[in-house]
Short mmCIF file of C-alpha atoms and ligand atoms in Angstrom, two decimals:
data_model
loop_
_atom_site.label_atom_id
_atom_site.label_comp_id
_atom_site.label_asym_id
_atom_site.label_seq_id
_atom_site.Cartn_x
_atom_site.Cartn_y
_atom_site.Cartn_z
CA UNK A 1 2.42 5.87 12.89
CA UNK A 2 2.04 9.26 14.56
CA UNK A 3 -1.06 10.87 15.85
CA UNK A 4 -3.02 12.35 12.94
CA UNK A 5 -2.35 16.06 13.26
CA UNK A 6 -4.51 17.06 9.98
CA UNK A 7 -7.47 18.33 12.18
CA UNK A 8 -5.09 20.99 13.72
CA UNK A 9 -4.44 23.12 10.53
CA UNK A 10 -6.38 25.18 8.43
CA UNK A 11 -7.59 24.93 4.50
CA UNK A 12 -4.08 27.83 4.07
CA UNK A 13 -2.05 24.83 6.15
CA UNK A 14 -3.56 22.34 4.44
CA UNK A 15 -3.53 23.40 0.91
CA UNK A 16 0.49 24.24 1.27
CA UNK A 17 1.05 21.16 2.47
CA UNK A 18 -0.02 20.15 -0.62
CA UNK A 19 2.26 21.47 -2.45
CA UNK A 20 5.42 20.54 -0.15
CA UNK A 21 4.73 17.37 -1.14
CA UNK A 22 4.48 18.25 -4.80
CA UNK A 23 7.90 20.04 -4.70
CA UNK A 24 9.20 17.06 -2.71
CA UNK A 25 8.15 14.63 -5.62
CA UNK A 26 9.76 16.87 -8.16
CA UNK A 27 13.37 16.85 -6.78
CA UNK A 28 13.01 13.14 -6.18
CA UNK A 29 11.87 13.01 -9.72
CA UNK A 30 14.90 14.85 -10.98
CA UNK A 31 17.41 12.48 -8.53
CA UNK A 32 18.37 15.14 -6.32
CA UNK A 33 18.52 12.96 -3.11
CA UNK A 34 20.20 10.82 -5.18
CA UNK A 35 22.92 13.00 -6.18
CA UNK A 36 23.04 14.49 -2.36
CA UNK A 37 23.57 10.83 -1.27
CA UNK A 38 27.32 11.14 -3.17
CA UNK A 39 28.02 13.98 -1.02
CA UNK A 40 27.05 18.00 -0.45
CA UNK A 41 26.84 19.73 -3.80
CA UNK A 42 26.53 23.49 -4.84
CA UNK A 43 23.52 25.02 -6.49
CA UNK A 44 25.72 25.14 -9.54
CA UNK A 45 26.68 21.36 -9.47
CA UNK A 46 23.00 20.32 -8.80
CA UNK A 47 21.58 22.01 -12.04
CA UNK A 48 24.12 21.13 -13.99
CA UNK A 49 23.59 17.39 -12.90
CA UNK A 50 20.20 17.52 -13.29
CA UNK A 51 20.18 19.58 -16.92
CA UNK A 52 17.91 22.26 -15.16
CA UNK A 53 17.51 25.09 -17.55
CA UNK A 54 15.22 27.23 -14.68
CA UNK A 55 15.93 28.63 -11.79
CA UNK A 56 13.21 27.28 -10.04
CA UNK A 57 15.72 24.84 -8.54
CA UNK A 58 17.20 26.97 -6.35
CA UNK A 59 13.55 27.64 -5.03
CA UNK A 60 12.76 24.05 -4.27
CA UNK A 61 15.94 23.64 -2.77
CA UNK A 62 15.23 26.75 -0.36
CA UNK A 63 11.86 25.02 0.16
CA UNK A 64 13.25 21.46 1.11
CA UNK A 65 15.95 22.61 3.35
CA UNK A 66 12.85 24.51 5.56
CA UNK A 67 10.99 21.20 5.19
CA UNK A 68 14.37 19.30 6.77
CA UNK A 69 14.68 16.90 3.71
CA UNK A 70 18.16 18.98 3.44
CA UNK A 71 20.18 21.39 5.58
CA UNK A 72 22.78 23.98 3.75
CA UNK A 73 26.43 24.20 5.05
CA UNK A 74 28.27 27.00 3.34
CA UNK A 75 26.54 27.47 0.28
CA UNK A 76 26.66 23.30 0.15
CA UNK A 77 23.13 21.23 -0.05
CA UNK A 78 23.86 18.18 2.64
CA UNK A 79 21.18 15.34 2.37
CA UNK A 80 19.28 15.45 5.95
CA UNK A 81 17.95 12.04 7.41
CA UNK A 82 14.48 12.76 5.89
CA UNK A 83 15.60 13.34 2.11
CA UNK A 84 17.63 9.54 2.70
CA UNK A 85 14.27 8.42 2.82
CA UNK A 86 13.72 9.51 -0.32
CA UNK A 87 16.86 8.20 -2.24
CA UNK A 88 17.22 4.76 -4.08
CA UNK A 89 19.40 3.56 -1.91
CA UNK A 90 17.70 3.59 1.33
CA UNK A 91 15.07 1.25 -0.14
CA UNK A 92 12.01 2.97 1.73
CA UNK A 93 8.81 2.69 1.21
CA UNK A 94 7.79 6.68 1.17
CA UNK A 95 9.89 6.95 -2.41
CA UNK A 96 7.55 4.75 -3.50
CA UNK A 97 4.52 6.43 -2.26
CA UNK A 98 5.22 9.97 -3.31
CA UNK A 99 5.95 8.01 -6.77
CA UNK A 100 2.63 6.25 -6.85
CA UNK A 101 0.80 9.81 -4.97
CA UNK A 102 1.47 12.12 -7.85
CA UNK A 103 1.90 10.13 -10.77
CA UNK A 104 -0.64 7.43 -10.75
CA UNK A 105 -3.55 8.86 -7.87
CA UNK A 106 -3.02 12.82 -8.14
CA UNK A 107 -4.32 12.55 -11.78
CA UNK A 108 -7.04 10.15 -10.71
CA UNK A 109 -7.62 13.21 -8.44
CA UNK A 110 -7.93 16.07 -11.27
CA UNK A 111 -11.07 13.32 -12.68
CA UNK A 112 -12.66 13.24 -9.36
CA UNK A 113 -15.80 15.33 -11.10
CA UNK A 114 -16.11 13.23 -14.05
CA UNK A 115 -16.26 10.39 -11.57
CA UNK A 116 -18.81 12.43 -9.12
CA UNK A 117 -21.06 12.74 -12.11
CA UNK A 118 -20.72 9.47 -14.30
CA UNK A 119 -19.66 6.44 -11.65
CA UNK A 120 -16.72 5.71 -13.23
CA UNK A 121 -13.35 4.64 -11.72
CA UNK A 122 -11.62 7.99 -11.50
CA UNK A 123 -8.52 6.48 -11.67
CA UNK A 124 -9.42 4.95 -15.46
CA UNK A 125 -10.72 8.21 -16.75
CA UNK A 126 -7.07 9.22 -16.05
CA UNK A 127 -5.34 6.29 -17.28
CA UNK A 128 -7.35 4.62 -19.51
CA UNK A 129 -7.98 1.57 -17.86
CA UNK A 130 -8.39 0.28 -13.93
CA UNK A 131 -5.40 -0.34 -11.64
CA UNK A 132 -4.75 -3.93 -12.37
CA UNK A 133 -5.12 -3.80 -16.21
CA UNK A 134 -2.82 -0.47 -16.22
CA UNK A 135 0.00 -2.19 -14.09
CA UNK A 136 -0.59 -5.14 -16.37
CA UNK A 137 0.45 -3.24 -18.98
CA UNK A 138 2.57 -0.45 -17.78
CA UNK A 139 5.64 -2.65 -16.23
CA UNK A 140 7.18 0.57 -15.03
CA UNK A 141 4.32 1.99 -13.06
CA UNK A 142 3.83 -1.97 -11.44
CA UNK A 143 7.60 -1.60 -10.60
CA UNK A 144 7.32 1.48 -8.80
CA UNK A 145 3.74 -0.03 -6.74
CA UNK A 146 5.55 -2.74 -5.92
CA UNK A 147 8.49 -1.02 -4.53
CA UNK A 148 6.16 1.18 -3.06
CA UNK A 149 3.83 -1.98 -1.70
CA UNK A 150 6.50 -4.13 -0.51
CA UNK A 151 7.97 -1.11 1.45
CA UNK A 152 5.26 -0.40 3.38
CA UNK A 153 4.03 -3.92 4.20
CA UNK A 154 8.07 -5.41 5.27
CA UNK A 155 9.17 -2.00 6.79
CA UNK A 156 6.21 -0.47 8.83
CA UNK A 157 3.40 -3.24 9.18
CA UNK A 158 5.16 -6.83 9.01
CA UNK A 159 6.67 -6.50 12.55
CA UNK A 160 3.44 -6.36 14.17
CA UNK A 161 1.38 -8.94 11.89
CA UNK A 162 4.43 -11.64 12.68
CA UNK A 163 3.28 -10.42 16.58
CA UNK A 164 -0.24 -10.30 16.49
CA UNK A 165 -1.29 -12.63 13.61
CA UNK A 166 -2.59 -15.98 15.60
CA UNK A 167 -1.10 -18.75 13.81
CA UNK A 168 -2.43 -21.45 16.46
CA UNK A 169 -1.77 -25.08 15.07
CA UNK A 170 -2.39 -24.22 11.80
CA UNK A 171 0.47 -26.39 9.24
CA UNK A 172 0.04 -24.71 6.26
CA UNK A 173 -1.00 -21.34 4.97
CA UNK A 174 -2.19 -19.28 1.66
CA UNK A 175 -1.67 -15.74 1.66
CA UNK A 176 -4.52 -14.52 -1.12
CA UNK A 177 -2.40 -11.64 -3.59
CA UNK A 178 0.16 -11.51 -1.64
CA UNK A 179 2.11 -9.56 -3.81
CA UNK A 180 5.76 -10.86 -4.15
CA UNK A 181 5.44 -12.48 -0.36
CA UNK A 182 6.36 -9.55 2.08
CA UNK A 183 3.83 -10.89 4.90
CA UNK A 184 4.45 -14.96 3.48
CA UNK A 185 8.08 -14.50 3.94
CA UNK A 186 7.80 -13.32 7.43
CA UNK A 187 5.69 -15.79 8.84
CA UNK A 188 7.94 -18.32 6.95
CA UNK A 189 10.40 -16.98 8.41
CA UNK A 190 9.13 -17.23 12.24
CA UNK A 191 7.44 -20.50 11.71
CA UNK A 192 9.72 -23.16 10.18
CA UNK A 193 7.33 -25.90 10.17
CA UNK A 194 4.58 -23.43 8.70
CA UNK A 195 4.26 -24.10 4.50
CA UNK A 196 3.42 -20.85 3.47
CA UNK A 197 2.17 -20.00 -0.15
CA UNK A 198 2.04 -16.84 -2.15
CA UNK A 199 -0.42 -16.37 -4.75
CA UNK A 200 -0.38 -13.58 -6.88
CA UNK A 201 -0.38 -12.81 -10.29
CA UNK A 202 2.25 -14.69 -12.80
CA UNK A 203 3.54 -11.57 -13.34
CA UNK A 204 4.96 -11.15 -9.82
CA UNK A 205 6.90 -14.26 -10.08
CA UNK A 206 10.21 -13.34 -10.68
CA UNK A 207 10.29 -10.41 -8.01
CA UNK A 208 8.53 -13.44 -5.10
CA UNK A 209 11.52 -15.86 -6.36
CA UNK A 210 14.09 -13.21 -6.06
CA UNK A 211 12.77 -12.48 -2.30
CA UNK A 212 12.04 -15.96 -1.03
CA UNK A 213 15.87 -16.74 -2.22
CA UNK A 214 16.76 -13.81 -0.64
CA UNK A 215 15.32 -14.93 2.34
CA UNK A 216 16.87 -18.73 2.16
CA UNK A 217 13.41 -19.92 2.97
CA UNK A 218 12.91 -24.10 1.90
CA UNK A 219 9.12 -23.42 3.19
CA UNK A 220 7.87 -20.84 0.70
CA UNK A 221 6.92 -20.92 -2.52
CA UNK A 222 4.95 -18.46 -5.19
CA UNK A 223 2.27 -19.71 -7.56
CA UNK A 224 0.72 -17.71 -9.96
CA UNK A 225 -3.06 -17.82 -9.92
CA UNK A 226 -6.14 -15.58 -10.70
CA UNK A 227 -7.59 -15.46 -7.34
CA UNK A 228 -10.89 -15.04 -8.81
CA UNK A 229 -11.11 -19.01 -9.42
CA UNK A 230 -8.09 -20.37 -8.69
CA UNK A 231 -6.94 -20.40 -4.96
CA UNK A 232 -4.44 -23.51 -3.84
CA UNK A 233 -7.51 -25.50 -1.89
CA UNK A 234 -7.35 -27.85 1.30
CA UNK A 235 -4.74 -25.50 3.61
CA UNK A 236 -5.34 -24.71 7.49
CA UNK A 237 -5.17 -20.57 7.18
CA UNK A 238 -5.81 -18.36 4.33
CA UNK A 239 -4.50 -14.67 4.67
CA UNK A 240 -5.70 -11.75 2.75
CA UNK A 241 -4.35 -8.45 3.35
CA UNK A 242 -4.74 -4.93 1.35
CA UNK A 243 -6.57 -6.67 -1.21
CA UNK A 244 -10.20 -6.20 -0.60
CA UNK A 245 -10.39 -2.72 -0.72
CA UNK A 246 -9.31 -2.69 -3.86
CA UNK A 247 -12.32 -3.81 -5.23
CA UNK A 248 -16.28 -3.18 -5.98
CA UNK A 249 -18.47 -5.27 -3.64
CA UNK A 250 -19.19 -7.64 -6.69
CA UNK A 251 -15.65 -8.58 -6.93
CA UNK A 252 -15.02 -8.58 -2.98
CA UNK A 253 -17.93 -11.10 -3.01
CA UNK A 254 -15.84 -13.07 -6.37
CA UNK A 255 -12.91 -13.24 -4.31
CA UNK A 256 -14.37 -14.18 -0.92
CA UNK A 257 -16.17 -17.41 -2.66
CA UNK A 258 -13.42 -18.54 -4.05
CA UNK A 259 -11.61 -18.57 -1.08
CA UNK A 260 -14.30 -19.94 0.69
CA UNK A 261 -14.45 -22.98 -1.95
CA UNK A 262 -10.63 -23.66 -1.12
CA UNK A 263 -11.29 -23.84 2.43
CA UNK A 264 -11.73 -26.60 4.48
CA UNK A 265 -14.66 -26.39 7.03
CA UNK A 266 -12.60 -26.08 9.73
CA UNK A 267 -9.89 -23.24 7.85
CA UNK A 268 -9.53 -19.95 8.96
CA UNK A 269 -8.93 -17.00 7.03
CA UNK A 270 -8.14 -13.59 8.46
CA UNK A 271 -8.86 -10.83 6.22
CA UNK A 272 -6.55 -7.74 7.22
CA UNK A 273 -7.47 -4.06 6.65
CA UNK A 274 -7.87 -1.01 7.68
CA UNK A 275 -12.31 -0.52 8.73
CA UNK A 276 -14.20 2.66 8.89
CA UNK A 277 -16.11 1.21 11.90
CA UNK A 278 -18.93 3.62 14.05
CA UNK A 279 -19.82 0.65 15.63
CA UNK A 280 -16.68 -1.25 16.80
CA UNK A 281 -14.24 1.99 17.69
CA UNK A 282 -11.63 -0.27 19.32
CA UNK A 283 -10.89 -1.02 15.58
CA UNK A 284 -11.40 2.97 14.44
CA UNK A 285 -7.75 3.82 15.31
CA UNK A 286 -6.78 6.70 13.59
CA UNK A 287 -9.91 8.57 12.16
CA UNK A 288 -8.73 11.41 10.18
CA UNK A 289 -6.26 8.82 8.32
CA UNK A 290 -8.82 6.63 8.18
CA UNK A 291 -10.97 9.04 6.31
CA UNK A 292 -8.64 10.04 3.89
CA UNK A 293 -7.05 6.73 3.09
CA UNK A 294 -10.51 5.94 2.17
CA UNK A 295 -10.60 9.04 -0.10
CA UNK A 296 -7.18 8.03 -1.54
CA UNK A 297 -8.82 3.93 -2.15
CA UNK A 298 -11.50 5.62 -3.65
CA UNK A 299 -9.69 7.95 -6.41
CA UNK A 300 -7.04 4.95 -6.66
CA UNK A 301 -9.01 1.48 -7.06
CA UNK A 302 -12.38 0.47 -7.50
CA UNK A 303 -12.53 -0.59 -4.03
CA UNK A 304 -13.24 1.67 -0.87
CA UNK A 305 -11.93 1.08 2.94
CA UNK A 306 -15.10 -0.73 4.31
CA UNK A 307 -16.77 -1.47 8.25
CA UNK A 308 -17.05 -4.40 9.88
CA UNK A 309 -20.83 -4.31 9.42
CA UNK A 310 -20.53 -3.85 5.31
CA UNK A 311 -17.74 -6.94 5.77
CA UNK A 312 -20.48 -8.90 6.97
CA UNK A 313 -22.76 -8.67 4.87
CA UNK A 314 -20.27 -9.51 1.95
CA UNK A 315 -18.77 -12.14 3.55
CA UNK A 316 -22.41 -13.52 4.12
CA UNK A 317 -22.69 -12.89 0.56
CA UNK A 318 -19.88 -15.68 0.10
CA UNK A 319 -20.77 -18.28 2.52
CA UNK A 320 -18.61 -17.33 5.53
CA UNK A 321 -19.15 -15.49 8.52
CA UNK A 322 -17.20 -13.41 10.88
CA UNK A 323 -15.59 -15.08 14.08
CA UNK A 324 -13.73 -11.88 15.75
CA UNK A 325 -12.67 -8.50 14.73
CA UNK A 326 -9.18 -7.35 16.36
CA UNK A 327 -7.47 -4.23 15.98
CA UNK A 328 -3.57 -3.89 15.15
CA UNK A 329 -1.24 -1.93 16.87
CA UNK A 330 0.32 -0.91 12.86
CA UNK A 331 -1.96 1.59 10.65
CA UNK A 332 -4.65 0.87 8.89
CA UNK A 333 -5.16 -2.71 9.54
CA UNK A 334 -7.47 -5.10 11.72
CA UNK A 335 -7.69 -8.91 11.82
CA UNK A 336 -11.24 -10.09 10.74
CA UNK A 337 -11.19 -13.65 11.16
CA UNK A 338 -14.23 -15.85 9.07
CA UNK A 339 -14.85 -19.34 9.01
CA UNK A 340 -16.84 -20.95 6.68
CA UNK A 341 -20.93 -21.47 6.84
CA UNK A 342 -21.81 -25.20 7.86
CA UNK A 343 -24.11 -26.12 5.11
C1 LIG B 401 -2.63 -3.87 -2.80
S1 LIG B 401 -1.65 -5.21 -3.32
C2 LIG B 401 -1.43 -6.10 -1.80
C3 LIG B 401 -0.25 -7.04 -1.83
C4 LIG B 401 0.02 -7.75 -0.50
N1 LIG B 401 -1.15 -8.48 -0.04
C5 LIG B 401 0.51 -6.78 0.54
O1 LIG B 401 -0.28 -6.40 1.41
O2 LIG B 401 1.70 -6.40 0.50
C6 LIG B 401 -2.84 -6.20 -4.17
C7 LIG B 401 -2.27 -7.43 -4.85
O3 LIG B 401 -3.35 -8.08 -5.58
C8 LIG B 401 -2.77 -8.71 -6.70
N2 LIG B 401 -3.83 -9.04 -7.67
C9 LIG B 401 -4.68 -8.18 -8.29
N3 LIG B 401 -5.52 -8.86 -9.10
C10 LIG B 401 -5.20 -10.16 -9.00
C11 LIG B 401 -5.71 -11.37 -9.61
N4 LIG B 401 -6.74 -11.34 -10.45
N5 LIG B 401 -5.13 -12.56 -9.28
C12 LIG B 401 -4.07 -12.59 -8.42
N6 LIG B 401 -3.57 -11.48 -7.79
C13 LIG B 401 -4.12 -10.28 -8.08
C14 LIG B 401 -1.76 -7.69 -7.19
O4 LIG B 401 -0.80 -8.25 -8.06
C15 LIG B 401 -1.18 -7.17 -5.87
O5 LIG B 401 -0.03 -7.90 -5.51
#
């Protein structure tokens, strides 16, 4: 990822930002990209595809071609390289994002008071109910995080796990809500003698079947577990990755039990997240991102992006202890490796 550059522009710079990214959600919303992706259309063909009874169209459109997600050739939008991103068809992982930004965390956002003043998860007092429970129920919002999830983790952070991620002699491994087995796949993948196992929720079955096929892999399989009690026991390495910051400290410490009960005494498991870390900056890679990925955790999950030293004391908490902290070359991630306590 680039160099943060958000400490170099003002609250005006800022602020419109803002609302590029707004207008750039909206024309995504109404499929422009995907209508650009057929070819270069007139203004005239684009609101009559898209039904628009406003001209505000032509304004976004003006906007978007300044912002490079389009260029104009005589009087004809042309889809740039950026605004590809942002069709169906390219299958990246920022169409997901902006998805997930403005309709599930921006209104999470607008509740950020409410939350300031009662405790409550700010993203429940706009939805009605915390992350998990909402996707639970909401199959078309948990379609659109896992596009966006799966994106992010195969496209711009697998390539360096598969690099950095010390397998050693380890035979077999669990990754802990994995999601639909972006990082198990990989390592399956690299390793052919490595087992690898996926445990999510049931509900991500179908889309970790349709990927491990997809994959041809005979050494990767999904089960469906709760990972608050129910974690495949007895294995060499247990992974966990972009899970524990979605979650309150009680839970972290639920989670971190139960994965220390599955372990062997001589497992490892590598926890692997993004820290706001003072004390270790090696591992404190991109501050400004740092800090407001931790804002966006906060509005978005329970959880909260968390330092090595709060780590600690959780996974104390659960009966483990930290071995080594390493820093990743990909964005917000680290490799905290714990073994268990010797009783
Ligand atoms: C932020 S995603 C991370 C997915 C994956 N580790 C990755 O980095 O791509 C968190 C995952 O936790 C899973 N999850 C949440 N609650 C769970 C539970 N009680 N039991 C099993 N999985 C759970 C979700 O389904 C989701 O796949």
């Amino acid at each position: 990822m680039a160099k943060s550059i958000l400490s170099d522009l003002n609250c005006y710079e800022l602020i419109q930002a803002s609302y590029a990214a707004h207008a750039l959600h909206f024309l995504t919303k109404v499929k422009i990209f995907e209508f650009l992706v057929t070819g270069p259309k007139t203004l005239d063909e684009l609101n009559s595809l898209s039904n628009a009874q406003s001209d505000i169209l032509d304004d976004l459109l003006s906007l978007a071609v300044e912002l490079k997600f389009i260029h104009k050739n005589n009087e004809k939008y042309v889809i740039a390289r950026k605004g590809l991103q942002l069709s169906k068809a390219s299958k990246s992982w920022f169409r997901g994002y902006l998805f997930v930004w403005a309709e599930q965390i921006v209104p999470g956002v607008l509740k950020l008071e409410d939350h300031f003043l009662t405790g409550e998860n700010a993203f429940k007092l706009a939805h009605q109910d915390t992350i998990w429970d909402y996707y639970s129920k909401n199959s078309e919002a948990n379609e659109v995080f896992v596009e966006f999830m799966h994106g992010v983790t195969n496209q711009s952070l697998i390539p360096d796990i598969v690099d950095e991620l010390v397998v050693g002699s380890a035979r077999s491994l669990v990754d802990v809500a994995g999601g639909i087995g972006s990082l198990a796949g990989a390592l399956a993948s690299k390793y052919e003698e490595l087992l690898c196992i996926i445990c999510d929720q049931p509900a991500n079955k179908s889309n970790a079947d349709r990927h491990i096929s997809a994959l041809g892999l005979k050494n990767c399989q999904f089960m469906g577990v709760n990972i608050f009690d129910a974690i495949p026991a007895g294995h060499d390495l247990y992974t966990i990755k972009h899970v524990l910051h979605d979650w309150d400290d009680t839970n972290v410490i639920r989670i971190l039990t139960s994965i220390a009960e599955a372990m062997r005494p001589d497992s490892r498991l590598v926890i692997i997240e993004g820290l706001i870390d003072r004390e270790f900056p090696e591992t404190f890679d991109n501050p400004e991102f740092i800090h407001t990925r931790n804002f966006e955790q906060r509005v978005w999950t329970p959880g909260k992006v968390r330092s090595t030293k709060h780590f600690q004391s959780l996974c104390a908490q659960a009966g483990l202890h930290i071995e080594s902290v390493s820093p990743s070359r990909g964005f917000d991630m680290n490799y905290i490796e714990c073994h268990r306590n010797s009783n």
